[in-house]
Coordinates of N, CA, C and O in Angstrom, one line a residue:
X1 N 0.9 -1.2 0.0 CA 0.0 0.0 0.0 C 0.9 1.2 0.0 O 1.3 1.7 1.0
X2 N 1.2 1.7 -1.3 CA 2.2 2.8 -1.2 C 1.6 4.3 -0.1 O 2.5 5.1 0.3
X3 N 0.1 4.4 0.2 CA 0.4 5.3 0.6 C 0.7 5.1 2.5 O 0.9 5.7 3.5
X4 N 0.5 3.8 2.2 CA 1.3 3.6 4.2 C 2.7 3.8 4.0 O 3.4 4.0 5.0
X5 N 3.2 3.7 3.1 CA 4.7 3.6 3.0 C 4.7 4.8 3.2 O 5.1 5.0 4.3
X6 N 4.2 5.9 2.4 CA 4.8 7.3 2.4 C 4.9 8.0 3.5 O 5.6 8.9 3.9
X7 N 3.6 7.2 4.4 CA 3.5 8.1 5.6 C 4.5 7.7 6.6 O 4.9 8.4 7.6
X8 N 4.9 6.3 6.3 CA 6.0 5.7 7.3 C 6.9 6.9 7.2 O 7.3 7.7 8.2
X9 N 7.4 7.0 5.3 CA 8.7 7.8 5.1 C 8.8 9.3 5.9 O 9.9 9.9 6.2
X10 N 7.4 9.6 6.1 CA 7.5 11.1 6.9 C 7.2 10.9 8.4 O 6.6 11.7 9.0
X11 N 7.8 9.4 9.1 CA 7.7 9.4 10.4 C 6.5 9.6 10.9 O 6.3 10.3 11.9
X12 N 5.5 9.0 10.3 CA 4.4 9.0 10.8 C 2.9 7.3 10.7 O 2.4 6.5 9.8
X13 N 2.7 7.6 11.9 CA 2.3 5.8 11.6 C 0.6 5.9 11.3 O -0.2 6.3 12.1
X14 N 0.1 5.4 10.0 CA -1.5 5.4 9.6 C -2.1 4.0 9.5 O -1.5 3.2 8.8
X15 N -3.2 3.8 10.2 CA -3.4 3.1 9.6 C -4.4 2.6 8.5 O -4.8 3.5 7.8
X16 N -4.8 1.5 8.4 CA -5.6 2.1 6.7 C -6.9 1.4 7.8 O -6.6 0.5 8.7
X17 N -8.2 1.9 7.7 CA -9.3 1.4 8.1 C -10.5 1.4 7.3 O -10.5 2.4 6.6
X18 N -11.5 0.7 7.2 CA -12.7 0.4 6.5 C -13.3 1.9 6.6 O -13.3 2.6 7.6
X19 N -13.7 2.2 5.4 CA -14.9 3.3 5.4 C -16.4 2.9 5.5 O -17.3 3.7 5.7
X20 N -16.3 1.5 5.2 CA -17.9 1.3 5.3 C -18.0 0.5 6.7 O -18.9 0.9 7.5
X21 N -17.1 -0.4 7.0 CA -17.6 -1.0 8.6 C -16.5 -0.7 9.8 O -16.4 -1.1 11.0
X22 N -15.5 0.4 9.1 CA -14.6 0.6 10.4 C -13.5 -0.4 10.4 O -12.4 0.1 10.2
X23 N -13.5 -1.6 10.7 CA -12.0 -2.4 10.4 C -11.2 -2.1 10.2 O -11.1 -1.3 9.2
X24 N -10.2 -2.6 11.0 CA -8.8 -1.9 10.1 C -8.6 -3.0 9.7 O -9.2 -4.0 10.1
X25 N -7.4 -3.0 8.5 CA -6.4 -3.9 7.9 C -5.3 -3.5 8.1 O -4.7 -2.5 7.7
X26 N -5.0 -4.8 9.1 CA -3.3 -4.9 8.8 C -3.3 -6.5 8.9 O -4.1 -7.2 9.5
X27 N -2.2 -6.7 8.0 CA -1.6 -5.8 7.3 C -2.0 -4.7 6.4 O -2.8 -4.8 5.5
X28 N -1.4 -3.6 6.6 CA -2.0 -2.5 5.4 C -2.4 -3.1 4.1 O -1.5 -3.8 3.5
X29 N -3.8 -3.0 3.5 CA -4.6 -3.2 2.5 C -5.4 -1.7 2.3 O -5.7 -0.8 3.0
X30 N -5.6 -2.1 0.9 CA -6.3 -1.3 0.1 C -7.8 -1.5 0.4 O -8.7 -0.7 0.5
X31 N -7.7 -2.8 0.7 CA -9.5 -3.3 0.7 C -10.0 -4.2 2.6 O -9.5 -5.1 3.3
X32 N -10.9 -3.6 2.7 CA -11.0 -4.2 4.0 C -11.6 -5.9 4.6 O -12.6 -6.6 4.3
X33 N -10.5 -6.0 5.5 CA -10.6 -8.0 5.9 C -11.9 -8.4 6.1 O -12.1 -9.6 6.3
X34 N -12.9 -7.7 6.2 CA -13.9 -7.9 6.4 C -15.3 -8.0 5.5 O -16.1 -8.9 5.4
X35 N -15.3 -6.9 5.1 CA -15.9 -6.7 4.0 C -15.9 -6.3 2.7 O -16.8 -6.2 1.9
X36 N -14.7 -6.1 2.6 CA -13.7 -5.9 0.8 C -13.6 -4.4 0.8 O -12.8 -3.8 0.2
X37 N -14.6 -3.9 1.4 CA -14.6 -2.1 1.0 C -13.3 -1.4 1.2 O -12.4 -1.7 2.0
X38 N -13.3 -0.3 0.3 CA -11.9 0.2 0.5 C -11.5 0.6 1.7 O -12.4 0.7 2.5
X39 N -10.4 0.9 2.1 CA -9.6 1.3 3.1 C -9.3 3.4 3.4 O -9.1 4.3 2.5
X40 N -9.3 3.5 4.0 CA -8.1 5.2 3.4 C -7.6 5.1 5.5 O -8.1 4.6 6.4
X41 N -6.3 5.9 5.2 CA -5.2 6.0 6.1 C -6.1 6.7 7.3 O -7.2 7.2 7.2
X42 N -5.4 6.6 8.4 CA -6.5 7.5 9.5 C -5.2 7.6 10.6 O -4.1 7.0 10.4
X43 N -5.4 8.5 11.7 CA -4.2 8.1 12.8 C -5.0 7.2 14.0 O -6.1 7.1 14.3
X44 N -4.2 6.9 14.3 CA -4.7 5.7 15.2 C -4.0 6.0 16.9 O -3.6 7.2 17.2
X45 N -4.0 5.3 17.8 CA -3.7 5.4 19.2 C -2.4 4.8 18.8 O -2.3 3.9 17.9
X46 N -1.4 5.4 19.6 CA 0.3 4.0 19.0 C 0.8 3.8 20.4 O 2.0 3.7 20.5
X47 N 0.1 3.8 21.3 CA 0.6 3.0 22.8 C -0.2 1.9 22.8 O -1.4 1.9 22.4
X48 N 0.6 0.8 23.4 CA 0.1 -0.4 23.8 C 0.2 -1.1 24.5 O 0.4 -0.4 25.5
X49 N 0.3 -2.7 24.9 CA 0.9 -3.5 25.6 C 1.7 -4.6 25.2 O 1.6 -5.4 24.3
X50 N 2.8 -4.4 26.2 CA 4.0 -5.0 25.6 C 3.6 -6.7 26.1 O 3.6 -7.1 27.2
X51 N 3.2 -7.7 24.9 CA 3.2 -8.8 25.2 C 4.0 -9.7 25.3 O 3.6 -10.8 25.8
X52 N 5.4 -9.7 24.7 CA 6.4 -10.4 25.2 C 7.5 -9.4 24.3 O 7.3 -8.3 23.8
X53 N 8.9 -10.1 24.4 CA 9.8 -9.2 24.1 C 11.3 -10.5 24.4 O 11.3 -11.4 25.2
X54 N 12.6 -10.0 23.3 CA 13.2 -11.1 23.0 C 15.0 -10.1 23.0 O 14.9 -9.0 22.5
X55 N 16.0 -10.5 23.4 CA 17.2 -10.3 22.6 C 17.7 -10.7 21.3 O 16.9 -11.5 21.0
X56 N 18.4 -10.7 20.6 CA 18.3 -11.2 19.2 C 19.7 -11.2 18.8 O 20.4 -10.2 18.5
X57 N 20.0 -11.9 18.8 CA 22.1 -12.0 18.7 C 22.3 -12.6 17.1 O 23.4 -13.2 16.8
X58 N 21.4 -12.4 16.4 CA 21.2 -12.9 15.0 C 22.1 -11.4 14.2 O 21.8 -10.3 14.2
X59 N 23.2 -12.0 13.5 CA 24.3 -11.1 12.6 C 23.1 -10.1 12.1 O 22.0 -10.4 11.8
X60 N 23.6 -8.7 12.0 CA 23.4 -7.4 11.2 C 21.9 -7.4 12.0 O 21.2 -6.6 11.4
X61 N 21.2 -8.0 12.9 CA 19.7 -7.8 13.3 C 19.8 -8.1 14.8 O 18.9 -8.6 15.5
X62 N 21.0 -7.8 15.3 CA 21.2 -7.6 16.7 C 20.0 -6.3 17.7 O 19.7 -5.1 17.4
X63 N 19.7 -7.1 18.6 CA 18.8 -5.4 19.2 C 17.8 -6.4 20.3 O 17.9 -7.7 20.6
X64 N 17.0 -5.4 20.7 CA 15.9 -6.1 21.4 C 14.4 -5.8 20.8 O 13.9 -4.7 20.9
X65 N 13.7 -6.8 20.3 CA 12.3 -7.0 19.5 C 11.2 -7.2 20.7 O 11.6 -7.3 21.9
X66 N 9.7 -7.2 20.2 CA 8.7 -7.4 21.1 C 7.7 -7.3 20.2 O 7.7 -6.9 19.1
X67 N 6.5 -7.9 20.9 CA 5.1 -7.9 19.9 C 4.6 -7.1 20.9 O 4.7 -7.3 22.1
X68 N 4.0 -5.8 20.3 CA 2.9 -5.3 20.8 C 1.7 -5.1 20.1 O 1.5 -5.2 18.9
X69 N 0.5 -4.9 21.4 CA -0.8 -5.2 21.1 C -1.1 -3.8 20.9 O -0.9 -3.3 22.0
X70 N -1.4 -2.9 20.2 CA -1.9 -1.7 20.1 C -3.6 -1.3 19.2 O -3.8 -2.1 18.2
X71 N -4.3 -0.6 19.4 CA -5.2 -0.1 18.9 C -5.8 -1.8 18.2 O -6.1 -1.7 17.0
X72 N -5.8 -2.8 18.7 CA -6.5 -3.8 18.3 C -5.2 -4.7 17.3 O -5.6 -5.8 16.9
X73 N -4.4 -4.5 17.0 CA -3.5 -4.7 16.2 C -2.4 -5.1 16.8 O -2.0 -4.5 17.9
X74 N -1.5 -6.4 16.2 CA -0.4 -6.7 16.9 C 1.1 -6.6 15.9 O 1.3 -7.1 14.8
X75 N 2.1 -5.8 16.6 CA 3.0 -5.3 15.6 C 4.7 -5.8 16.2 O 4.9 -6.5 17.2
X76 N 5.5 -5.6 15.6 CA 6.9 -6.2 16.0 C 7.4 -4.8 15.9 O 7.3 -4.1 15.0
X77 N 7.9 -4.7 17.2 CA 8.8 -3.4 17.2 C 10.6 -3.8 18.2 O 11.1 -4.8 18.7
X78 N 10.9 -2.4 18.0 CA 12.4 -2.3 18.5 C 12.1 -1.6 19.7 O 11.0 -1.1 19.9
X79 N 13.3 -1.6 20.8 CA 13.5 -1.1 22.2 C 14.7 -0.7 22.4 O 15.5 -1.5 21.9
X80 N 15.2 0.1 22.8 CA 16.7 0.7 23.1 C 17.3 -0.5 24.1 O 18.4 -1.0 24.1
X81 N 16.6 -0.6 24.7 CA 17.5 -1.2 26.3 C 15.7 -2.3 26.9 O 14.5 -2.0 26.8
X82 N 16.4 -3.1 27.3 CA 15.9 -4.7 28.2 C 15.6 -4.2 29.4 O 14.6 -4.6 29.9
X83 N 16.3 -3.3 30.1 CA 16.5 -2.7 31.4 C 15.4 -2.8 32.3 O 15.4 -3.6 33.3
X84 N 14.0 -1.8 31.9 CA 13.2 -1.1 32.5 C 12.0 -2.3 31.7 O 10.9 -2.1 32.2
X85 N 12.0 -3.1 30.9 CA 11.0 -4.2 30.0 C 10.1 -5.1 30.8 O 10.8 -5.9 31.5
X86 N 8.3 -5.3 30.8 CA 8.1 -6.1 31.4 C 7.1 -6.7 30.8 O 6.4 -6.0 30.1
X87 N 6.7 -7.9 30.9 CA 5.7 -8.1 30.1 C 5.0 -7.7 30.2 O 5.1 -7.4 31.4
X88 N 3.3 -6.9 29.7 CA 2.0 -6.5 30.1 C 2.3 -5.0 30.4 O 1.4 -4.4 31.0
X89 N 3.4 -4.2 30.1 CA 3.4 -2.9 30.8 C 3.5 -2.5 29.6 O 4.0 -3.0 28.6
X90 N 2.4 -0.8 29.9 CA 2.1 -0.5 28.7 C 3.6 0.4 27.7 O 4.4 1.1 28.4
X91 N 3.8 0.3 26.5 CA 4.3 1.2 25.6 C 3.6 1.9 24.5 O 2.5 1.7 24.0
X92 N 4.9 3.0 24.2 CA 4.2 4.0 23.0 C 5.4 3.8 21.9 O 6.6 3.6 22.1
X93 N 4.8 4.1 20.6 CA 5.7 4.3 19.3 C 6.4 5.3 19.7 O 5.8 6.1 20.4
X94 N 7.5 5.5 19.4 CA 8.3 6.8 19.6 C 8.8 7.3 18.4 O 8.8 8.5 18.3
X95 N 9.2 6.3 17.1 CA 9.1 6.1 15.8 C 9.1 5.5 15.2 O 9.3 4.4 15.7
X96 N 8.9 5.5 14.0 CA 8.5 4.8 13.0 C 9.3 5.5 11.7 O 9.6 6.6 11.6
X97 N 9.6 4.3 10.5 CA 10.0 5.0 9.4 C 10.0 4.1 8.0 O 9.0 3.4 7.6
X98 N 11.2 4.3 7.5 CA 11.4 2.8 6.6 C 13.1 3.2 6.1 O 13.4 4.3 5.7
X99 N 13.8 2.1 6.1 CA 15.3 1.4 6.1 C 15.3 2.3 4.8 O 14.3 2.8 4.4
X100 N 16.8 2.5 4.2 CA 17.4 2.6 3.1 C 17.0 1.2 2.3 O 16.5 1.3 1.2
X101 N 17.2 0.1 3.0 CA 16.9 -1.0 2.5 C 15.2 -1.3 2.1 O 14.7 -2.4 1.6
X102 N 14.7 -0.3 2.4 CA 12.9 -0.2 2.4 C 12.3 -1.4 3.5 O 11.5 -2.2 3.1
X103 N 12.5 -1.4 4.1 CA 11.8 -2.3 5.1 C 11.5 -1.5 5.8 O 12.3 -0.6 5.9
X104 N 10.3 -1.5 6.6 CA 9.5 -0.5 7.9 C 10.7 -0.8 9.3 O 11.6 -1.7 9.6
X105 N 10.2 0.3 10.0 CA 10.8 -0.2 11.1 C 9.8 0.7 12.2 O 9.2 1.7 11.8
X106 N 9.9 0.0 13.6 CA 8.9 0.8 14.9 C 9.5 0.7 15.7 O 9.7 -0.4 16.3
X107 N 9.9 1.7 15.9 CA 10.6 1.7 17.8 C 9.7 2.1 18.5 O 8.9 3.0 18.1
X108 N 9.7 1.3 20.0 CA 8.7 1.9 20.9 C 9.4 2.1 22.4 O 10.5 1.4 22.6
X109 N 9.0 2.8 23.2 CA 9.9 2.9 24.6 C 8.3 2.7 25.7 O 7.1 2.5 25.4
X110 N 9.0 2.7 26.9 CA 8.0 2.5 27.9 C 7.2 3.8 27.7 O 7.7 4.8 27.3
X111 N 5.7 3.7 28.1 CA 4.7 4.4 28.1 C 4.8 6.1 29.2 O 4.3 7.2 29.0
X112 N 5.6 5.6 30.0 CA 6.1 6.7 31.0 C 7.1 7.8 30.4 O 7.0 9.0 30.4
X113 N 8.4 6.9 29.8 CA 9.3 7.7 29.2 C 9.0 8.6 27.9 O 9.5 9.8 27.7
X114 N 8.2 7.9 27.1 CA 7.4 8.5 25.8 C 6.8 9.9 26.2 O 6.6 10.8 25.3
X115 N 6.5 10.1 27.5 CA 6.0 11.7 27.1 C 6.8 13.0 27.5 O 6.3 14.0 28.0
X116 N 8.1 12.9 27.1 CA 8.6 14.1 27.3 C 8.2 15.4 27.7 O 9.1 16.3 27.9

């Protein structure tokens, strides 16, 4: 869906939702999981709950990963530091973008630290 990509590229996270029954699709679709109808981008809530979370010692993809549950949707994001990590405690996106390599990426930090 090029236009979730674009919005990634300007650091900003959309997601696409049903205009006729509300649904979102994600993965980002044009057409919605539910009832086929089109989609258009919307902003969404981007805190959630951290449901598990992993170290990753895998070459060039070193870091710390986690699935979070957000706005009904469950996403793989990045964390600076393990430190302060627990399961079930809430987080927020801090950003979002997409690689030179074009792959997306979401970093999220604890829900407390996020509001500067």
């Amino acid at each position: 869906m090029k236009e979730f990509i674009e919005s990634l590229k300007k650091g900003k996270f959309r997601m696409p939702v049903c205009r006729s029954c509300g649904a979102k699709a994600w993965p980002p679709s044009h057409n919605c999981p539910r009832c086929l109808s089109r989609t258009s981008l919307q902003q969404i809530e981007t805190s959630g709950t951290l449901l598990e979370f992993t170290n990753s010692q895998v070459k060039d993809k070193q870091g710390i990963f986690g699935i979070i549950e957000m706005s009904g949707i469950r996403i793989v994001g990045s964390f600076e530091s393990s430190n302060q990590l627990r399961e079930g405690m809430m987080v927020r996106m801090s950003k979002c973008g997409v690689r030179p390599d074009g792959t997306a990426f979401y970093n999220f930090v604890p829900a407390e630290k996020a509001r500067h």
